[in-house]
Amino acid sequence: MERSIVHMDLDTFFVSCERLNNSELNGIPLIIGGGDRGVVASCSYEARKFGVRSAMPIRMALKLCPDAKVIRGDHEMYSNLSHLVTEVIQSKVPVMEKASIDEFYLDLSGMDQFFGCYQWTTEIAAAVTKETGLPISFALSNNKTVSKIGSGESKPYGKLEIKPQNMQGFLNPLSIRKIPMVGNATFQLLSRIGIRTIHTLSEMPVLVLQQMIGKNGIELWKKANGIDENPVIPYSERKSISTERTFSNDTMDMVSLKGLISGMAEQLAYQLRKERWLTSTVTIKIRYSNFDTETKQCKVSYTSADHTLSRVALELFQKAYTRRMRLRLVGLRFTGLVHGNHQMDLFEDTEELMNLYQSMDYIKNRFGAQAVGRASGFDLENKNRLF
């Protein structure tokens, strides 16, 4: 059976949320992000005309577009609207994967004989806009890669169907940057030997790509040729990752306890990034020496940033620990997970901090998760990790 895979993408999601809340922002160049040393989390199409892009330092964005209005952003509003869009889509399709806060994959395979997949997707997109006020684009093809590229090409407010017989013709003239797995390093490597379009890449001998890039070379060649067998993974809010520590001796050493919680948050956040997850809920659990147990929970905007999650975890610990009594257990859990590449909290992180995360993750990937970390997570006297 021919697969029917849709990629739906909310157009300039953060910008659209802000304009939904304040119509005076319509039609003006808009940048969502942190302060002067922060980076652009999202920007309007009016700002993009000046060369402004996501993840660009805000100071550079304002040089390109001095008249742009900068808004710090409302995490809670974005998360709530994302959940609302999720509910609308999930109620209308058999299989949905939430790829990030503003991206969704739908598997409509076999449904064309009843409804017509393109028409059905058009109606779903219309329902999202009607019920949430947010614009959304989509593309329909027989695999995830082509549909994701297609939705990007159809923006803004676009809808596109790419039939199998037209797939290579659609892909060929596009830049290799359009392929989701091509980062800047891979682009520069391939550009040096004259590979800049998907057409050129698709005609490269697969063994040559494998020698140049490693095991990802085969996958890259497949994507350039419109081949992607990856399934749509059903979305579930119940997924979580967690850890806890039961002490051999009950303790109320606040310095060690806070260091332990920071270390837990750091390790779980690294696991999120490594497995391409973002979390929206943090839960802390403590158990006193008399076995009484307390938990505190907090919603956050989707993130996988150590410092954000560590700060929230410590705040929850302060609220949960209300007695002058020793503790026998501390636990930390992240829930409400969605897949996503948005690994940084772009509202708060500076360019320098983002570079630091990338460097730390590189070291951990190469030498192990315990190879580097914040000093608060180490027992400096014994030179061991607290977690």
C-alpha positions as semicolon CSV with decimal commas, in nm:
position;residue;x (nm);y (nm);z (nm)
1;M;0,000;0,000;0,000
2;E;0,131;0,343;-0,094
3;R;0,199;0,549;0,217
4;S;0,041;0,892;0,266
5;I;0,251;1,101;0,507
6;V;0,174;1,462;0,593
7;H;0,400;1,718;0,759
8;M;0,213;2,010;0,915
9;D;0,403;2,315;1,036
10;L;0,260;2,617;1,215
11;D;0,378;2,929;1,031
12;T;0,616;3,148;1,235
13;F;0,453;2,996;1,543
14;F;0,576;3,231;1,816
15;V;0,507;3,536;1,599
16;S;0,157;3,410;1,514
17;C;0,084;3,356;1,885
18;E;0,189;3,711;1,969
19;R;-0,021;3,856;1,686
20;L;-0,317;3,647;1,798
21;N;-0,284;3,818;2,134
22;N;-0,216;4,167;1,995
23;S;-0,343;4,262;1,647
24;E;-0,131;4,580;1,650
25;L;0,169;4,358;1,574
26;N;0,025;4,253;1,238
27;G;0,227;4,356;0,935
28;I;0,534;4,489;1,118
29;P;0,883;4,331;1,142
30;L;0,879;4,125;1,461
31;I;1,154;3,938;1,647
32;I;1,090;3,698;1,934
33;G;1,388;3,635;2,158
34;G;1,593;3,732;2,462
35;G;1,783;4,048;2,541
36;D;2,060;4,221;2,346
37;R;2,297;3,925;2,397
38;G;2,030;3,665;2,321
39;V;1,938;3,498;1,993
40;V;1,634;3,506;1,767
41;A;1,379;3,239;1,862
42;S;1,145;3,333;1,576
43;C;1,086;3,622;1,341
44;S;0,811;3,742;1,111
45;Y;0,826;3,722;0,733
46;E;0,856;4,102;0,730
47;A;1,184;4,068;0,925
48;R;1,305;3,776;0,713
49;K;1,300;4,000;0,406
50;F;1,594;4,184;0,567
51;G;1,790;3,860;0,623
52;V;1,687;3,795;0,984
53;R;1,683;3,422;1,071
54;S;1,618;3,200;1,373
55;A;1,919;3,140;1,603
56;M;2,084;3,461;1,477
57;P;2,222;3,689;1,752
58;I;1,965;3,963;1,818
59;R;2,226;4,236;1,793
60;M;2,301;4,120;1,437
61;A;1,928;4,093;1,355
62;L;1,872;4,453;1,464
63;K;2,157;4,571;1,241
64;L;1,984;4,405;0,947
65;C;1,638;4,528;1,045
66;P;1,666;4,830;1,280
67;D;1,289;4,894;1,279
68;A;1,202;4,547;1,406
69;K;1,010;4,521;1,733
70;V;1,168;4,274;1,978
71;I;0,944;4,077;2,215
72;R;1,085;3,848;2,482
73;G;0,805;3,595;2,441
74;D;0,543;3,423;2,656
75;H;0,644;3,061;2,721
76;E;0,315;2,965;2,881
77;M;0,103;3,104;2,598
78;Y;0,306;2,918;2,334
79;S;0,285;2,588;2,523
80;N;-0,090;2,623;2,579
81;L;-0,159;2,700;2,214
82;S;0,065;2,411;2,105
83;H;-0,137;2,174;2,324
84;L;-0,460;2,313;2,175
85;V;-0,336;2,253;1,818
86;T;-0,228;1,902;1,920
87;E;-0,575;1,824;2,049
88;V;-0,742;1,950;1,729
89;I;-0,518;1,740;1,502
90;Q;-0,516;1,431;1,724
91;S;-0,897;1,422;1,728
92;K;-0,910;1,400;1,348
93;V;-0,636;1,156;1,242
94;P;-0,558;0,787;1,308
95;V;-0,182;0,833;1,371
96;M;-0,007;1,159;1,467
97;E;0,349;1,231;1,574
98;K;0,430;1,559;1,747
99;A;0,778;1,634;1,616
100;S;0,822;1,962;1,806
101;I;0,618;2,240;1,962
102;D;0,496;2,350;1,616
103;E;0,546;2,048;1,385
104;F;0,334;1,738;1,331
105;Y;0,352;1,426;1,114
106;L;0,031;1,246;1,016
107;D;0,004;0,896;0,868
108;L;-0,308;0,884;0,651
109;S;-0,211;0,567;0,463
110;G;-0,516;0,385;0,330
111;M;-0,752;0,673;0,403
112;D;-0,748;0,810;0,047
113;Q;-1,003;0,552;-0,066
114;F;-1,253;0,699;0,180
115;F;-1,181;1,072;0,191
116;G;-0,895;1,171;-0,038
117;C;-0,585;1,244;0,173
118;Y;-0,513;1,588;0,025
119;Q;-0,870;1,708;0,079
120;W;-0,877;1,562;0,428
121;T;-0,551;1,734;0,521
122;T;-0,683;2,062;0,381
123;E;-0,986;2,031;0,608
124;I;-0,767;1,951;0,911
125;A;-0,551;2,260;0,844
126;A;-0,867;2,472;0,812
127;A;-0,995;2,331;1,142
128;V;-0,668;2,422;1,318
129;T;-0,690;2,782;1,197
130;K;-1,062;2,807;1,277
131;E;-1,031;2,667;1,631
132;T;-0,700;2,828;1,731
133;G;-0,659;3,130;1,502
134;L;-0,312;3,008;1,397
135;P;-0,200;2,970;1,033
136;I;-0,055;2,631;0,935
137;S;0,112;2,490;0,623
138;F;0,138;2,129;0,511
139;A;0,278;1,897;0,247
140;L;0,164;1,547;0,154
141;S;0,391;1,279;0,004
142;N;0,477;0,915;0,066
143;N;0,749;0,979;0,331
144;K;0,849;1,208;0,616
145;T;1,155;1,369;0,459
146;V;0,986;1,484;0,139
147;S;0,680;1,605;0,328
148;K;0,893;1,809;0,570
149;I;1,086;1,968;0,284
150;G;0,757;2,030;0,104
151;S;0,589;2,209;0,394
152;G;0,888;2,441;0,419
153;E;0,868;2,518;0,049
154;S;0,492;2,580;0,064
155;K;0,508;2,848;0,334
156;P;0,350;3,076;0,423
157;Y;-0,004;2,945;0,457
158;G;0,065;2,684;0,191
159;K;-0,052;2,336;0,099
160;L;0,130;2,103;-0,133
161;E;0,094;1,748;-0,263
162;I;0,403;1,576;-0,401
163;K;0,312;1,262;-0,594
164;P;0,572;0,983;-0,626
165;Q;0,620;1,044;-0,999
166;N;0,693;1,413;-0,932
167;M;0,910;1,363;-0,623
168;Q;1,257;1,378;-0,779
169;G;1,160;1,669;-1,000
170;F;1,050;1,857;-0,687
171;L;1,369;1,776;-0,492
172;N;1,635;1,816;-0,762
173;P;1,665;2,198;-0,790
174;L;1,662;2,254;-0,412
175;S;1,971;2,327;-0,202
176;I;2,107;2,037;0,002
177;R;2,044;2,260;0,306
178;K;1,675;2,171;0,266
179;I;1,745;1,811;0,372
180;P;1,671;1,797;0,748
181;M;1,991;1,613;0,846
182;V;2,227;1,853;0,662
183;G;2,386;2,091;0,911
184;N;2,637;2,367;0,841
185;A;2,942;2,139;0,872
186;T;2,800;1,884;0,626
187;F;2,695;2,161;0,387
188;Q;3,045;2,312;0,389
189;L;3,205;1,970;0,337
190;L;2,985;1,886;0,038
191;S;3,005;2,237;-0,106
192;R;3,383;2,213;-0,127
193;I;3,349;1,936;-0,384
194;G;3,071;2,109;-0,576
195;I;2,766;1,936;-0,423
196;R;2,516;2,212;-0,356
197;T;2,188;2,085;-0,501
198;I;1,990;1,774;-0,413
199;H;2,013;1,668;-0,779
200;T;2,393;1,654;-0,766
201;L;2,384;1,477;-0,431
202;S;2,136;1,216;-0,554
203;E;2,372;1,118;-0,837
204;M;2,678;1,076;-0,614
205;P;2,801;0,717;-0,566
206;V;2,671;0,611;-0,227
207;L;3,006;0,457;-0,128
208;V;3,182;0,789;-0,185
209;L;2,935;0,964;0,047
210;Q;2,984;0,692;0,306
211;Q;3,361;0,743;0,294
212;M;3,321;1,120;0,327
213;I;3,054;1,139;0,597
214;G;3,049;0,795;0,758
215;K;2,736;0,591;0,820
216;N;2,516;0,897;0,766
217;G;2,633;0,908;0,405
218;I;2,398;0,626;0,307
219;E;2,105;0,790;0,484
220;L;2,182;1,122;0,318
221;W;2,191;0,958;-0,027
222;K;1,853;0,795;0,041
223;K;1,694;1,124;0,142
224;A;1,834;1,297;-0,167
225;N;1,664;1,027;-0,371
226;G;1,333;1,065;-0,187
227;I;1,373;0,740;0,010
228;D;1,263;0,741;0,375
229;E;1,104;0,441;0,544
230;N;1,085;0,598;0,891
231;P;0,739;0,550;1,045
232;V;0,518;0,812;1,203
233;I;0,556;0,751;1,577
234;P;0,224;0,785;1,765
235;Y;0,232;1,079;2,002
236;S;0,183;1,030;2,373
237;E;0,207;1,282;2,656
238;R;0,275;1,001;2,904
239;K;0,639;0,946;2,802
240;S;0,891;1,044;3,066
241;I;1,249;1,008;3,182
242;S;1,344;1,009;3,548
243;T;1,605;0,927;3,807
244;E;1,619;0,909;4,184
245;R;1,874;0,854;4,461
246;T;1,814;0,669;4,787
247;F;2,082;0,766;5,041
248;S;2,269;0,505;5,246
249;N;2,253;0,755;5,533
250;D;1,964;1,004;5,566
251;T;2,082;1,360;5,513
252;M;1,983;1,724;5,539
253;D;2,305;1,865;5,391
254;M;2,156;2,135;5,168
255;V;2,472;2,200;4,970
256;S;2,506;1,834;4,873
257;L;2,134;1,794;4,807
258;K;2,119;2,093;4,575
259;G;2,434;1,978;4,399
260;L;2,278;1,635;4,353
261;I;1,959;1,783;4,205
262;S;2,162;2,002;3,967
263;G;2,358;1,696;3,860
264;M;2,037;1,498;3,804
265;A;1,890;1,778;3,593
266;E;2,210;1,805;3,389
267;Q;2,226;1,433;3,314
268;L;1,857;1,404;3,227
269;A;1,876;1,714;3,005
270;Y;2,172;1,562;2,820
271;Q;1,967;1,246;2,770
272;L;1,684;1,458;2,629
273;R;1,915;1,623;2,378
274;K;2,087;1,300;2,282
275;E;1,754;1,129;2,209
276;R;1,599;1,444;2,055
277;W;1,334;1,504;2,321
278;L;1,195;1,823;2,471
279;T;1,012;1,827;2,804
280;S;0,722;2,042;2,919
281;T;0,683;1,926;3,282
282;V;0,932;1,895;3,570
283;T;0,852;1,695;3,886
284;I;1,062;1,672;4,202
285;K;1,010;1,401;4,465
286;I;1,152;1,387;4,817
287;R;1,108;1,128;5,091
288;Y;1,173;1,213;5,455
289;S;1,339;0,979;5,703
290;N;0,993;0,885;5,840
291;F;0,893;0,778;5,483
292;D;0,656;1,072;5,426
293;T;0,679;1,163;5,056
294;E;0,627;1,502;4,891
295;T;0,613;1,588;4,519
296;K;0,600;1,921;4,338
297;Q;0,538;1,972;3,967
298;C;0,576;2,265;3,729
299;K;0,492;2,324;3,361
300;V;0,765;2,481;3,147
301;S;0,794;2,577;2,781
302;Y;0,937;2,289;2,578
303;T;1,310;2,274;2,645
304;S;1,611;2,049;2,696
305;A;1,845;2,312;2,840
306;D;2,036;2,217;3,156
307;H;2,030;2,552;3,324
308;T;1,656;2,605;3,272
309;L;1,562;2,259;3,401
310;S;1,811;2,275;3,688
311;R;1,672;2,611;3,802
312;V;1,313;2,483;3,795
313;A;1,410;2,162;3,977
314;L;1,582;2,357;4,255
315;E;1,284;2,591;4,290
316;L;1,052;2,290;4,323
317;F;1,285;2,136;4,582
318;Q;1,268;2,454;4,789
319;K;0,887;2,434;4,782
320;A;0,873;2,062;4,858
321;Y;1,125;2,056;5,145
322;T;0,933;2,226;5,426
323;R;1,043;2,032;5,738
324;R;1,364;2,034;5,937
325;M;1,400;1,661;5,886
326;R;1,654;1,437;5,715
327;L;1,583;1,303;5,369
328;R;1,625;0,943;5,255
329;L;1,540;0,991;4,883
330;V;1,539;1,257;4,612
331;G;1,399;1,206;4,262
332;L;1,355;1,408;3,944
333;R;1,126;1,335;3,647
334;F;1,065;1,506;3,312
335;T;0,731;1,435;3,141
336;G;0,517;1,569;2,857
337;L;0,791;1,483;2,610
338;V;0,787;1,560;2,239
339;H;1,050;1,495;1,975
340;G;1,231;1,803;1,854
341;N;1,558;1,962;1,742
342;H;1,493;2,284;1,928
343;Q;1,749;2,202;2,196
344;M;1,798;2,544;2,347
345;D;1,568;2,784;2,524
346;L;1,612;3,054;2,263
347;F;1,431;3,309;2,477
348;E;1,695;3,306;2,750
349;D;2,016;3,163;2,603
350;T;2,294;3,377;2,470
351;E;2,497;3,285;2,164
352;E;2,790;3,202;2,393
353;L;2,577;2,969;2,607
354;M;2,448;2,784;2,301
355;N;2,805;2,729;2,182
356;L;2,897;2,603;2,529
357;Y;2,617;2,345;2,521
358;Q;2,725;2,221;2,181
359;S;3,084;2,183;2,301
360;M;2,982;2,004;2,623
361;D;2,756;1,764;2,432
362;Y;3,039;1,689;2,188
363;I;3,270;1,599;2,478
364;K;3,001;1,384;2,644
365;N;2,921;1,205;2,320
366;R;3,286;1,124;2,267
367;F;3,410;1,052;2,620
368;G;3,094;0,964;2,814
369;A;2,819;1,148;3,001
370;Q;3,038;1,190;3,311
371;A;3,328;1,350;3,123
372;V;3,224;1,712;3,182
373;G;2,967;1,898;3,387
374;R;2,894;2,188;3,616
375;A;3,097;2,220;3,933
376;S;2,779;2,207;4,144
377;G;2,735;1,846;4,036
378;F;3,080;1,739;4,160
379;D;3,207;1,640;4,502
380;L;3,526;1,844;4,466
381;E;3,685;1,706;4,783
382;N;3,661;1,345;4,663
383;K;3,674;1,435;4,290
384;N;3,361;1,236;4,213
385;R;3,032;1,324;4,052
386;L;2,745;1,365;4,299
387;F;2,532;1,205;4,029
